[in-house]
Coordinates of C-alpha atoms in Angstrom, one line a residue:
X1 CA 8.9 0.4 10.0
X2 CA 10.3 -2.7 8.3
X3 CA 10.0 -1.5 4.4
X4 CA 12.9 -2.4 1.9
X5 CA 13.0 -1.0 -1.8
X6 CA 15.0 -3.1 -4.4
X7 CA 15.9 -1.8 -7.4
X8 CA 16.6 -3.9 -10.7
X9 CA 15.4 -5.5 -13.5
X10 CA 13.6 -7.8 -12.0
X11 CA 10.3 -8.2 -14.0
X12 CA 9.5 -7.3 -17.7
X13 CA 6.9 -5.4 -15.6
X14 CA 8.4 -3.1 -13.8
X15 CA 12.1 -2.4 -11.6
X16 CA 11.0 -1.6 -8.7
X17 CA 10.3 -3.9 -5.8
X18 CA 8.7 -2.7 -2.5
X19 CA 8.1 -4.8 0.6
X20 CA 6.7 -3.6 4.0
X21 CA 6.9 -6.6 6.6
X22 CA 4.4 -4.1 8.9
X23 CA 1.9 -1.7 7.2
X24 CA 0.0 0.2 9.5
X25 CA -1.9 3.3 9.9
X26 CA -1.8 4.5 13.8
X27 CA 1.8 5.5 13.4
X28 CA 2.1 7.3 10.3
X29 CA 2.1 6.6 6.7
X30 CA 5.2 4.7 4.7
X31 CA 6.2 7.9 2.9
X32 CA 7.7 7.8 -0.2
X33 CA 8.3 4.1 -0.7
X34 CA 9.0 4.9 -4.8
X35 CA 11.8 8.0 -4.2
X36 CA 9.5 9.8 -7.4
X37 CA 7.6 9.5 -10.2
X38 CA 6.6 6.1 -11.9
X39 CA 3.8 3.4 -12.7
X40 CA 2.4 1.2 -10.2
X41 CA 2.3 -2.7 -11.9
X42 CA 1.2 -4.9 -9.0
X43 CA 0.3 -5.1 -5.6
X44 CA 0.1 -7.7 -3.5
X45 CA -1.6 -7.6 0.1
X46 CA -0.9 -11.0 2.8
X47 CA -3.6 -10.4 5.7
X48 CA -3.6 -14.3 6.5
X49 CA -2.8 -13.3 9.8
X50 CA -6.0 -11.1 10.6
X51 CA -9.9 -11.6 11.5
X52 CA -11.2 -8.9 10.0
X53 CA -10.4 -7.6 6.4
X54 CA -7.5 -4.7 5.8
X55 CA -7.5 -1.9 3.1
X56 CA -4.2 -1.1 2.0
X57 CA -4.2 3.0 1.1
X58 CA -1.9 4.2 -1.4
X59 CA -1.0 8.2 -1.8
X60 CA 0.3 9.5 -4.5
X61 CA 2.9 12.1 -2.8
X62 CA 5.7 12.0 -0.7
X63 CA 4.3 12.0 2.4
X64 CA 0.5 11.2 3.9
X65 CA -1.0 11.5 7.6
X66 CA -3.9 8.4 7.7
X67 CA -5.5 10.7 10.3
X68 CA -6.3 13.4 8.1
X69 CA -10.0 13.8 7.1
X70 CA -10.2 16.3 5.0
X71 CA -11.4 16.0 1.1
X72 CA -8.8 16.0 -1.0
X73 CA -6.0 16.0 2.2
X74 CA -2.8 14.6 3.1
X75 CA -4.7 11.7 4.2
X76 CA -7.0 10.9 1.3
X77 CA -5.5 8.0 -0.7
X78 CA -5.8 8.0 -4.5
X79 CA -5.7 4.0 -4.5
X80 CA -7.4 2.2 -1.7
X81 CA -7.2 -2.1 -2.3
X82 CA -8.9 -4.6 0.1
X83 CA -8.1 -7.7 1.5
X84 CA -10.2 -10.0 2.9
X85 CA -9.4 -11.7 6.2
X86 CA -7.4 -14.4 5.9
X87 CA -6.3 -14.2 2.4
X88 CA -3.4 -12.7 0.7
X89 CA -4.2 -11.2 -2.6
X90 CA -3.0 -10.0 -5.6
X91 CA -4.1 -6.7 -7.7
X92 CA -2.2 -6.8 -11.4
X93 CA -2.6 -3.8 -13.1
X94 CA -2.9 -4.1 -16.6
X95 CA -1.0 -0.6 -18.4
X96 CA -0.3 0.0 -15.0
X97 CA -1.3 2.9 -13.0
X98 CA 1.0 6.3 -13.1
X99 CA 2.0 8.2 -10.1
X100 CA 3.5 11.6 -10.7
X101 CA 5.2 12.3 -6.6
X102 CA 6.0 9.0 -5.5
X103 CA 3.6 6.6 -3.3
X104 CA 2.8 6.8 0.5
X105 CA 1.1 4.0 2.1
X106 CA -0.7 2.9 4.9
X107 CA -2.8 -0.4 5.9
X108 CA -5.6 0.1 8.5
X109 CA -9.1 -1.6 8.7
X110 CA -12.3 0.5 7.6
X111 CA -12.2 2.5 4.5
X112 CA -13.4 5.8 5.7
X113 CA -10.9 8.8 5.4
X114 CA -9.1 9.4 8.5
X115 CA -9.0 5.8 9.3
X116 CA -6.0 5.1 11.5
X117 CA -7.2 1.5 13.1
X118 CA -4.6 -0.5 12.3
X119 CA -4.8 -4.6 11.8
X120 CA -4.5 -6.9 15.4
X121 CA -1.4 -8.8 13.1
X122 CA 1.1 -7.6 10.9
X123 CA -0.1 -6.8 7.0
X124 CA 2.7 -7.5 4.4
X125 CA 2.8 -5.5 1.4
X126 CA 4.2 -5.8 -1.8
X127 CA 4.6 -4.0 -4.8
X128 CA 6.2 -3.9 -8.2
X129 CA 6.6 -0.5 -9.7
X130 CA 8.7 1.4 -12.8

């Protein structure tokens, strides 16, 4: 998986930048993008490249399986964002959003637990975190 982590001041909003060129769900979860505990600032989603809308999944822990459907498993995201096809969008969280285990994330396209579809083209994912 293509995911870089950049860590700076590079926003009054948070250090942390996060970028995974090819979110998907099929083969596994991007574990532990944060390295811990932090708040979760903004998140950005590109699916210009895809027909059908994606759902970027976000776990708080560090490490998810997409497959798992159990309530409450290692596959049940605590943030789930949409994209519509087409688009890239943009999710600003005002306050932010805290995360206690560092964040996990995957990109398929239903929103059902234990969704492991992934998109036909590559999803790009962005966040800024503290």
């Amino acid at each position: 998986m293509a995911t870089a982590t950049s860590t700076s001041s590079i926003t009054e909003l948070g250090g942390k930048y996060i970028l995974d060129r090819t979110c998907t769900g099929s083969s596994g979860a991007t574990n532990n993008v944060t390295g811990g505990t932090g708040v979760i600032h903004m998140v950005q989603i590109n699916n210009e490249a895809n027909s059908t809308a994606s759902y970027l999944k976000i776990r708080d822990n560090a490490s998810a399986t997409p497959g798992t459907e159990t309530a409450n498993g290692v596959g049940t995201p605590h943030f789930t964002f949409k994209a519509p096809k087409y688009t890239k969008i943009t999710y600003v969280i005002p306050g932010g959003a805290a995360f206690t285990a560092g964040l996990s994330m995957w990109c398929v396209t239903g929103t059902a637990v234990g969704n492991e579809s992934d998109p036909t083209s590559s999803v790009i994912v962005k966040l800024i975190t503290t």
